[in-house]
Amino acid sequence: MRELMVRGLTLESEGVLAVDLVDPAGAGLPDWAPGAHVDLVVSDGSVRQYSLCGTPGGQSLTIAVRHETAGRGGSDWVHRTVRPGDRVGVRGVKNHFALEDAPEVVLIAGGVGITPLLPMAEELARSGRTWRLAYVGRGAAGMPFLGRVRALGPAAVVHETAVSGRPSTEDLLAGVTSQTLVYVCGPASLIEAVEKALDADGLGDRLRAEYFEAPDLEVAEPGSFTLKLERSGLELAVPAGRSALEVVTEAGVEVLSDCEEGICGSCDTRVLAGEVDHRDHVLTRTEKAANNCMMLCVSRALGPRLVIDL
Ligand code: FES
């Protein structure tokens, strides 16, 4: 973790504040690539993940924070309290949503989900690759970075649903083939609609998604399972209703963790045996199918026992 200084704040749209962070002593900042995020330490010491939305290689790191009045308080603190010159704790850079090679890339952003996709679109435009971006929001006033999106030219299409209605999933995915990678960031409803449509066409493995909300954990909670920690020589019972991360940490085994909601990737742990019930939004479908790692904070066992590399 390092302390960075807030160099500037820009109201990018209604309720979305861009926070520009620099090293207070002018030291260099970590390299990053589109899709990367940092962890911001908020007022109560907990952390929130924010995608980087500036330009890689620049002199600052920029995040965009949507004011969630019904949230856990992190965004409210940023909007109401953080001011230029303040120091904030930042961890990272991490990237679980990196731009991969593909003959064609389709980017679909819902609202503030534009933040990781905008640097991707700018890089794709610079590199001359085949791509397009659909940016969906209720209306221009609440859609951050519209100027930068429009500067990308005709490959970037803005859909204001209050003006022209919601684009259909078929329209958003028109022409997608097994050669296309589809990156989606936004609310769960948007991601799930895209996922369903791709699945129906047998293209589910082309999806790369980043959620802004934690996955819904109200789904069926399987019973307890046994977790064997190979290196520590421990065998622990994980009861229904408790996470593997809680049980492992309680047993005195240190595991890196941040969000505890399956969205940041910090608690990624190697799996040596057993079948994982993946409940995170970090791993791709292919990575989940490989069954060789898991997010301990949310994922569980499909069978009675898992052996992990701890
Ligand atoms: S702590 Fe963030 S994915 Fe587990």
mmCIF file of C-alpha atoms and ligand atoms in Angstrom:
data_model
loop_
_atom_site.group_PDB
_atom_site.id
_atom_site.type_symbol
_atom_site.label_atom_id
_atom_site.label_comp_id
_atom_site.label_asym_id
_atom_site.label_seq_id
_atom_site.Cartn_x
_atom_site.Cartn_y
_atom_site.Cartn_z
ATOM 1 C CA MET A 1 0.000 0.000 0.000
ATOM 2 C CA ARG A 2 1.207 3.528 -0.697
ATOM 3 C CA GLU A 3 -0.074 6.961 0.044
ATOM 4 C CA LEU A 4 -1.064 9.039 -2.959
ATOM 5 C CA MET A 5 -2.190 12.640 -3.121
ATOM 6 C CA VAL A 6 -5.427 13.808 -4.692
ATOM 7 C CA ARG A 7 -4.295 16.198 -7.436
ATOM 8 C CA GLY A 8 -7.742 17.029 -8.723
ATOM 9 C CA LEU A 9 -11.418 16.164 -8.722
ATOM 10 C CA THR A 10 -13.656 16.438 -11.773
ATOM 11 C CA LEU A 11 -17.399 15.952 -11.818
ATOM 12 C CA GLU A 12 -17.597 13.783 -14.951
ATOM 13 C CA SER A 13 -21.375 13.510 -14.894
ATOM 14 C CA GLU A 14 -24.194 13.669 -12.357
ATOM 15 C CA GLY A 15 -23.001 11.612 -9.395
ATOM 16 C CA VAL A 16 -19.683 10.485 -10.889
ATOM 17 C CA LEU A 17 -16.482 12.082 -9.633
ATOM 18 C CA ALA A 18 -13.114 11.446 -11.299
ATOM 19 C CA VAL A 19 -10.263 11.430 -8.777
ATOM 20 C CA ASP A 20 -6.788 12.126 -10.092
ATOM 21 C CA LEU A 21 -4.021 10.665 -7.890
ATOM 22 C CA VAL A 22 -0.287 11.423 -7.910
ATOM 23 C CA ASP A 23 2.687 10.558 -5.732
ATOM 24 C CA PRO A 24 3.071 13.406 -3.188
ATOM 25 C CA ALA A 25 6.857 13.457 -3.715
ATOM 26 C CA GLY A 26 6.601 13.224 -7.488
ATOM 27 C CA ALA A 27 7.805 9.609 -7.605
ATOM 28 C CA GLY A 28 6.750 7.372 -10.488
ATOM 29 C CA LEU A 29 3.536 5.418 -10.454
ATOM 30 C CA PRO A 30 3.059 1.755 -11.356
ATOM 31 C CA ASP A 31 2.546 0.819 -14.990
ATOM 32 C CA TRP A 32 -0.911 -0.319 -15.861
ATOM 33 C CA ALA A 33 -2.854 -1.617 -18.826
ATOM 34 C CA PRO A 34 -6.529 -1.102 -19.711
ATOM 35 C CA GLY A 35 -8.849 -3.138 -17.484
ATOM 36 C CA ALA A 36 -6.669 -2.620 -14.396
ATOM 37 C CA HIS A 37 -7.973 -1.440 -11.032
ATOM 38 C CA VAL A 38 -6.614 -0.166 -7.741
ATOM 39 C CA ASP A 39 -7.860 -0.658 -4.201
ATOM 40 C CA LEU A 40 -8.713 2.589 -2.462
ATOM 41 C CA VAL A 41 -8.627 2.588 1.329
ATOM 42 C CA VAL A 42 -11.726 4.458 2.503
ATOM 43 C CA SER A 43 -12.476 6.239 5.784
ATOM 44 C CA ASP A 44 -13.219 3.139 7.905
ATOM 45 C CA GLY A 45 -10.052 1.364 6.707
ATOM 46 C CA SER A 46 -11.864 -0.990 4.360
ATOM 47 C CA VAL A 47 -11.063 -0.995 0.648
ATOM 48 C CA ARG A 48 -13.025 -0.481 -2.558
ATOM 49 C CA GLN A 49 -11.928 -1.455 -6.052
ATOM 50 C CA TYR A 50 -11.961 1.197 -8.767
ATOM 51 C CA SER A 51 -10.974 0.738 -12.400
ATOM 52 C CA LEU A 52 -8.311 3.021 -13.788
ATOM 53 C CA CYS A 53 -9.812 5.238 -16.450
ATOM 54 C CA GLY A 54 -7.028 7.634 -17.426
ATOM 55 C CA THR A 55 -4.299 6.955 -19.947
ATOM 56 C CA PRO A 56 -1.641 4.282 -19.256
ATOM 57 C CA GLY A 57 1.829 5.753 -18.869
ATOM 58 C CA GLY A 58 0.504 9.092 -17.633
ATOM 59 C CA GLN A 59 1.719 11.061 -14.619
ATOM 60 C CA SER A 60 -1.320 10.197 -12.494
ATOM 61 C CA LEU A 61 -3.773 7.413 -11.747
ATOM 62 C CA THR A 62 -7.406 8.328 -12.341
ATOM 63 C CA ILE A 63 -10.433 6.553 -10.933
ATOM 64 C CA ALA A 64 -14.125 7.421 -11.261
ATOM 65 C CA VAL A 65 -16.385 7.037 -8.244
ATOM 66 C CA ARG A 66 -20.159 6.871 -8.575
ATOM 67 C CA HIS A 67 -21.973 8.264 -5.545
ATOM 68 C CA GLU A 68 -23.924 5.329 -4.087
ATOM 69 C CA THR A 69 -26.219 6.839 -1.497
ATOM 70 C CA ALA A 70 -27.383 3.367 -0.429
ATOM 71 C CA GLY A 71 -23.858 1.930 -0.520
ATOM 72 C CA ARG A 72 -21.492 0.992 2.296
ATOM 73 C CA GLY A 73 -20.200 4.544 2.685
ATOM 74 C CA GLY A 74 -16.995 4.488 0.618
ATOM 75 C CA SER A 75 -18.297 6.504 -2.313
ATOM 76 C CA ASP A 76 -20.101 8.910 0.012
ATOM 77 C CA TRP A 77 -16.779 9.566 1.771
ATOM 78 C CA VAL A 78 -15.045 10.229 -1.544
ATOM 79 C CA HIS A 79 -17.760 12.603 -2.731
ATOM 80 C CA ARG A 80 -18.285 14.505 0.512
ATOM 81 C CA THR A 81 -14.888 14.484 2.192
ATOM 82 C CA VAL A 82 -11.978 13.887 -0.157
ATOM 83 C CA ARG A 83 -10.531 17.130 -1.549
ATOM 84 C CA PRO A 84 -7.459 18.123 -3.631
ATOM 85 C CA GLY A 85 -4.277 17.878 -1.574
ATOM 86 C CA ASP A 86 -5.630 15.063 0.635
ATOM 87 C CA ARG A 87 -3.608 11.859 1.010
ATOM 88 C CA VAL A 88 -5.327 8.519 0.452
ATOM 89 C CA GLY A 89 -4.134 4.910 0.743
ATOM 90 C CA VAL A 90 -3.994 3.006 -2.532
ATOM 91 C CA ARG A 91 -3.069 -0.608 -3.251
ATOM 92 C CA GLY A 92 -2.417 -2.098 -6.641
ATOM 93 C CA VAL A 93 -2.320 -1.990 -9.615
ATOM 94 C CA LYS A 94 -4.102 -5.309 -10.384
ATOM 95 C CA ASN A 95 -5.697 -6.516 -13.587
ATOM 96 C CA HIS A 96 -8.227 -9.337 -13.884
ATOM 97 C CA PHE A 97 -9.900 -7.822 -16.936
ATOM 98 C CA ALA A 98 -7.042 -7.402 -19.360
ATOM 99 C CA LEU A 99 -7.460 -6.885 -23.067
ATOM 100 C CA GLU A 100 -6.579 -10.123 -24.845
ATOM 101 C CA ASP A 101 -5.645 -10.718 -28.468
ATOM 102 C CA ALA A 102 -8.571 -11.397 -30.779
ATOM 103 C CA PRO A 103 -9.348 -10.493 -34.400
ATOM 104 C CA GLU A 104 -12.337 -8.462 -33.196
ATOM 105 C CA VAL A 105 -13.294 -6.917 -29.859
ATOM 106 C CA VAL A 106 -16.773 -5.773 -28.816
ATOM 107 C CA LEU A 107 -17.027 -3.572 -25.734
ATOM 108 C CA ILE A 108 -20.369 -3.078 -23.957
ATOM 109 C CA ALA A 109 -20.562 -0.572 -21.105
ATOM 110 C CA GLY A 110 -23.505 0.121 -18.828
ATOM 111 C CA GLY A 111 -23.301 3.500 -17.043
ATOM 112 C CA VAL A 112 -20.161 3.899 -14.964
ATOM 113 C CA GLY A 113 -19.104 0.503 -16.371
ATOM 114 C CA ILE A 114 -17.470 2.643 -19.049
ATOM 115 C CA THR A 115 -14.450 3.200 -16.767
ATOM 116 C CA PRO A 116 -12.380 0.079 -17.586
ATOM 117 C CA LEU A 117 -13.669 -0.077 -21.170
ATOM 118 C CA LEU A 118 -12.748 3.479 -22.162
ATOM 119 C CA PRO A 119 -8.957 2.965 -21.929
ATOM 120 C CA MET A 120 -9.479 -0.334 -23.786
ATOM 121 C CA ALA A 121 -11.341 1.417 -26.602
ATOM 122 C CA GLU A 122 -8.667 4.120 -26.798
ATOM 123 C CA GLU A 123 -5.920 1.493 -26.998
ATOM 124 C CA LEU A 124 -7.824 -0.491 -29.643
ATOM 125 C CA ALA A 125 -8.333 2.684 -31.682
ATOM 126 C CA ARG A 126 -4.629 3.587 -31.379
ATOM 127 C CA SER A 127 -3.477 0.114 -32.408
ATOM 128 C CA GLY A 128 -5.759 -0.051 -35.455
ATOM 129 C CA ARG A 129 -7.501 -3.243 -34.338
ATOM 130 C CA THR A 130 -11.101 -4.120 -35.218
ATOM 131 C CA TRP A 131 -13.410 -3.098 -32.400
ATOM 132 C CA ARG A 132 -16.599 -1.336 -31.464
ATOM 133 C CA LEU A 133 -18.062 0.065 -28.270
ATOM 134 C CA ALA A 134 -21.683 0.354 -27.154
ATOM 135 C CA TYR A 135 -22.119 2.739 -24.223
ATOM 136 C CA VAL A 136 -25.572 2.400 -22.647
ATOM 137 C CA GLY A 137 -26.996 4.822 -20.084
ATOM 138 C CA ARG A 138 -30.273 6.532 -19.198
ATOM 139 C CA GLY A 139 -29.260 9.950 -20.407
ATOM 140 C CA ALA A 140 -26.212 12.065 -21.205
ATOM 141 C CA ALA A 141 -26.309 13.922 -17.888
ATOM 142 C CA GLY A 142 -25.555 10.751 -15.937
ATOM 143 C CA MET A 143 -23.056 9.213 -18.369
ATOM 144 C CA PRO A 144 -19.415 9.973 -17.516
ATOM 145 C CA PHE A 145 -16.680 10.483 -20.114
ATOM 146 C CA LEU A 146 -19.085 11.130 -23.006
ATOM 147 C CA GLY A 147 -16.613 13.569 -24.593
ATOM 148 C CA ARG A 148 -13.843 10.973 -24.704
ATOM 149 C CA VAL A 149 -16.241 8.319 -25.985
ATOM 150 C CA ARG A 150 -17.509 10.565 -28.795
ATOM 151 C CA ALA A 151 -13.930 11.461 -29.745
ATOM 152 C CA LEU A 152 -13.407 7.784 -30.614
ATOM 153 C CA GLY A 153 -15.487 8.197 -33.768
ATOM 154 C CA PRO A 154 -18.158 6.007 -35.316
ATOM 155 C CA ALA A 155 -16.922 2.753 -33.732
ATOM 156 C CA ALA A 156 -18.238 4.068 -30.401
ATOM 157 C CA VAL A 157 -22.032 4.281 -30.228
ATOM 158 C CA VAL A 158 -23.824 6.001 -27.344
ATOM 159 C CA HIS A 159 -27.288 4.679 -26.415
ATOM 160 C CA GLU A 160 -29.339 7.059 -24.257
ATOM 161 C CA THR A 161 -32.206 4.807 -23.240
ATOM 162 C CA ALA A 162 -34.430 7.710 -22.117
ATOM 163 C CA VAL A 163 -34.193 9.094 -25.654
ATOM 164 C CA SER A 164 -34.074 6.081 -27.962
ATOM 165 C CA GLY A 165 -34.975 3.103 -25.770
ATOM 166 C CA ARG A 166 -32.803 0.245 -24.594
ATOM 167 C CA PRO A 167 -30.826 -1.498 -27.368
ATOM 168 C CA SER A 168 -31.632 -5.188 -27.665
ATOM 169 C CA THR A 169 -29.001 -7.757 -26.760
ATOM 170 C CA GLU A 170 -29.217 -8.987 -30.363
ATOM 171 C CA ASP A 171 -28.247 -5.496 -31.573
ATOM 172 C CA LEU A 172 -25.397 -5.236 -29.098
ATOM 173 C CA LEU A 173 -24.038 -8.607 -30.177
ATOM 174 C CA ALA A 174 -24.753 -8.363 -33.913
ATOM 175 C CA GLY A 175 -22.021 -10.050 -35.944
ATOM 176 C CA VAL A 176 -20.242 -11.592 -32.950
ATOM 177 C CA THR A 177 -18.482 -14.836 -33.924
ATOM 178 C CA SER A 178 -16.094 -17.307 -32.329
ATOM 179 C CA GLN A 179 -13.312 -14.868 -33.359
ATOM 180 C CA THR A 180 -14.768 -12.031 -31.268
ATOM 181 C CA LEU A 181 -14.076 -11.248 -27.638
ATOM 182 C CA VAL A 182 -16.942 -9.490 -25.862
ATOM 183 C CA TYR A 183 -16.029 -7.304 -22.871
ATOM 184 C CA VAL A 184 -18.928 -6.165 -20.690
ATOM 185 C CA CYS A 185 -18.867 -3.959 -17.628
ATOM 186 C CA GLY A 186 -21.929 -2.641 -15.848
ATOM 187 C CA PRO A 187 -24.879 -3.796 -13.797
ATOM 188 C CA ALA A 188 -25.501 -7.510 -13.300
ATOM 189 C CA SER A 189 -28.690 -7.381 -15.400
ATOM 190 C CA LEU A 190 -26.728 -6.213 -18.462
ATOM 191 C CA ILE A 191 -23.958 -8.772 -17.999
ATOM 192 C CA GLU A 192 -26.421 -11.593 -17.442
ATOM 193 C CA ALA A 193 -28.407 -10.672 -20.575
ATOM 194 C CA VAL A 194 -25.224 -10.680 -22.679
ATOM 195 C CA GLU A 195 -24.060 -13.931 -21.105
ATOM 196 C CA LYS A 196 -27.396 -15.610 -21.818
ATOM 197 C CA ALA A 197 -27.411 -14.487 -25.453
ATOM 198 C CA LEU A 198 -23.819 -15.648 -26.014
ATOM 199 C CA ASP A 199 -24.582 -18.981 -24.346
ATOM 200 C CA ALA A 200 -27.577 -19.472 -26.608
ATOM 201 C CA ASP A 201 -25.259 -19.106 -29.613
ATOM 202 C CA GLY A 202 -22.611 -21.416 -28.139
ATOM 203 C CA LEU A 203 -20.262 -18.446 -27.669
ATOM 204 C CA GLY A 204 -20.227 -18.284 -23.866
ATOM 205 C CA ASP A 205 -16.431 -18.602 -23.742
ATOM 206 C CA ARG A 206 -16.072 -15.310 -25.681
ATOM 207 C CA LEU A 207 -17.367 -13.284 -22.724
ATOM 208 C CA ARG A 208 -15.124 -11.251 -20.433
ATOM 209 C CA ALA A 209 -17.143 -9.512 -17.732
ATOM 210 C CA GLU A 210 -16.525 -7.173 -14.847
ATOM 211 C CA TYR A 211 -19.247 -6.528 -12.308
ATOM 212 C CA PHE A 212 -19.546 -3.363 -10.291
ATOM 213 C CA GLU A 213 -21.794 -5.092 -7.813
ATOM 214 C CA ALA A 214 -20.918 -8.123 -5.756
ATOM 215 C CA PRO A 215 -22.407 -11.397 -6.994
ATOM 216 C CA ASP A 216 -25.729 -12.349 -5.463
ATOM 217 C CA LEU A 217 -24.886 -14.790 -2.716
ATOM 218 C CA GLU A 218 -28.494 -15.482 -1.847
ATOM 219 C CA VAL A 219 -28.354 -18.537 -4.103
ATOM 220 C CA ALA A 220 -28.553 -22.030 -2.708
ATOM 221 C CA GLU A 221 -25.996 -22.426 0.015
ATOM 222 C CA PRO A 222 -24.664 -25.974 -0.023
ATOM 223 C CA GLY A 223 -23.866 -27.657 3.255
ATOM 224 C CA SER A 224 -20.550 -27.787 4.978
ATOM 225 C CA PHE A 225 -17.429 -29.162 3.397
ATOM 226 C CA THR A 226 -13.939 -30.049 4.465
ATOM 227 C CA LEU A 227 -10.986 -27.942 3.439
ATOM 228 C CA LYS A 228 -7.559 -29.527 3.553
ATOM 229 C CA LEU A 229 -4.646 -27.074 3.645
ATOM 230 C CA GLU A 230 -1.873 -29.109 2.067
ATOM 231 C CA ARG A 231 1.182 -27.071 3.135
ATOM 232 C CA SER A 232 -0.084 -26.223 6.626
ATOM 233 C CA GLY A 233 -1.251 -29.796 7.249
ATOM 234 C CA LEU A 234 -4.635 -28.550 8.523
ATOM 235 C CA GLU A 235 -8.047 -30.042 7.889
ATOM 236 C CA LEU A 236 -10.858 -27.545 8.539
ATOM 237 C CA ALA A 237 -14.642 -27.797 8.473
ATOM 238 C CA VAL A 238 -16.359 -24.982 6.565
ATOM 239 C CA PRO A 239 -19.963 -24.824 7.790
ATOM 240 C CA ALA A 240 -22.847 -23.610 5.617
ATOM 241 C CA GLY A 241 -23.129 -19.856 6.007
ATOM 242 C CA ARG A 242 -19.402 -19.269 6.651
ATOM 243 C CA SER A 243 -16.801 -18.618 3.985
ATOM 244 C CA ALA A 244 -13.677 -20.666 3.447
ATOM 245 C CA LEU A 245 -11.725 -17.417 3.861
ATOM 246 C CA GLU A 246 -13.172 -16.806 7.345
ATOM 247 C CA VAL A 247 -12.436 -20.362 8.457
ATOM 248 C CA VAL A 248 -8.887 -20.357 7.091
ATOM 249 C CA THR A 249 -8.078 -16.937 8.598
ATOM 250 C CA GLU A 250 -9.530 -17.970 11.947
ATOM 251 C CA ALA A 251 -7.212 -20.994 11.911
ATOM 252 C CA GLY A 252 -4.265 -18.564 11.780
ATOM 253 C CA VAL A 253 -3.368 -19.046 8.125
ATOM 254 C CA GLU A 254 -2.743 -15.750 6.404
ATOM 255 C CA VAL A 255 -4.530 -15.155 3.101
ATOM 256 C CA LEU A 256 -4.489 -11.914 1.151
ATOM 257 C CA SER A 257 -8.013 -10.529 0.844
ATOM 258 C CA ASP A 258 -9.766 -7.262 0.084
ATOM 259 C CA CYS A 259 -13.341 -7.159 -1.130
ATOM 260 C CA GLU A 260 -14.542 -10.445 0.435
ATOM 261 C CA GLU A 261 -17.252 -10.372 -2.208
ATOM 262 C CA GLY A 262 -15.606 -12.274 -5.054
ATOM 263 C CA ILE A 263 -14.832 -9.296 -7.231
ATOM 264 C CA CYS A 264 -11.220 -8.244 -6.581
ATOM 265 C CA GLY A 265 -9.236 -11.479 -7.018
ATOM 266 C CA SER A 266 -7.008 -10.939 -3.969
ATOM 267 C CA CYS A 267 -7.825 -14.256 -2.286
ATOM 268 C CA ASP A 268 -7.150 -16.369 -5.392
ATOM 269 C CA THR A 269 -5.845 -19.714 -4.086
ATOM 270 C CA ARG A 270 -4.538 -22.766 -5.933
ATOM 271 C CA VAL A 271 -6.760 -25.857 -5.765
ATOM 272 C CA LEU A 272 -5.029 -29.235 -5.695
ATOM 273 C CA ALA A 273 -8.022 -31.593 -5.497
ATOM 274 C CA GLY A 274 -11.805 -31.531 -5.339
ATOM 275 C CA GLU A 275 -14.383 -29.705 -7.407
ATOM 276 C CA VAL A 276 -15.017 -26.005 -6.832
ATOM 277 C CA ASP A 277 -18.420 -24.296 -6.797
ATOM 278 C CA HIS A 278 -17.166 -21.005 -8.278
ATOM 279 C CA ARG A 279 -19.189 -17.979 -7.134
ATOM 280 C CA ASP A 280 -16.835 -15.165 -7.984
ATOM 281 C CA HIS A 281 -16.816 -12.668 -10.802
ATOM 282 C CA VAL A 282 -13.052 -12.689 -11.278
ATOM 283 C CA LEU A 283 -12.321 -15.914 -13.132
ATOM 284 C CA THR A 284 -13.376 -16.423 -16.723
ATOM 285 C CA ARG A 285 -15.553 -19.360 -17.625
ATOM 286 C CA THR A 286 -12.502 -21.210 -18.993
ATOM 287 C CA GLU A 287 -10.550 -20.548 -15.798
ATOM 288 C CA LYS A 288 -13.460 -21.812 -13.721
ATOM 289 C CA ALA A 289 -13.703 -24.961 -15.823
ATOM 290 C CA ALA A 290 -9.958 -25.595 -15.317
ATOM 291 C CA ASN A 291 -10.774 -26.022 -11.590
ATOM 292 C CA ASN A 292 -7.247 -25.190 -10.448
ATOM 293 C CA CYS A 293 -7.892 -22.073 -8.380
ATOM 294 C CA MET A 294 -10.672 -20.445 -6.357
ATOM 295 C CA MET A 295 -11.645 -17.237 -4.574
ATOM 296 C CA LEU A 296 -11.765 -18.340 -0.961
ATOM 297 C CA CYS A 297 -14.064 -15.489 0.078
ATOM 298 C CA VAL A 298 -17.123 -16.684 -1.855
ATOM 299 C CA SER A 299 -16.484 -19.980 -3.628
ATOM 300 C CA ARG A 300 -17.275 -23.315 -2.059
ATOM 301 C CA ALA A 301 -16.993 -27.041 -2.765
ATOM 302 C CA LEU A 302 -19.294 -28.981 -5.043
ATOM 303 C CA GLY A 303 -18.260 -32.198 -3.293
ATOM 304 C CA PRO A 304 -17.454 -33.024 0.330
ATOM 305 C CA ARG A 305 -13.786 -31.968 0.255
ATOM 306 C CA LEU A 306 -11.323 -29.556 -1.306
ATOM 307 C CA VAL A 307 -7.533 -29.599 -1.045
ATOM 308 C CA ILE A 308 -5.898 -26.197 -1.445
ATOM 309 C CA ASP A 309 -2.312 -24.980 -1.673
ATOM 310 C CA LEU A 310 -1.966 -23.189 1.668
HETATM 311 S S1 FES B 1 -11.205 -10.997 -1.323
HETATM 312 FE FE1 FES B 1 -11.778 -10.163 -3.226
HETATM 313 S S2 FES B 1 -12.172 -11.917 -4.450
HETATM 314 FE FE2 FES B 1 -11.838 -12.693 -2.476
#
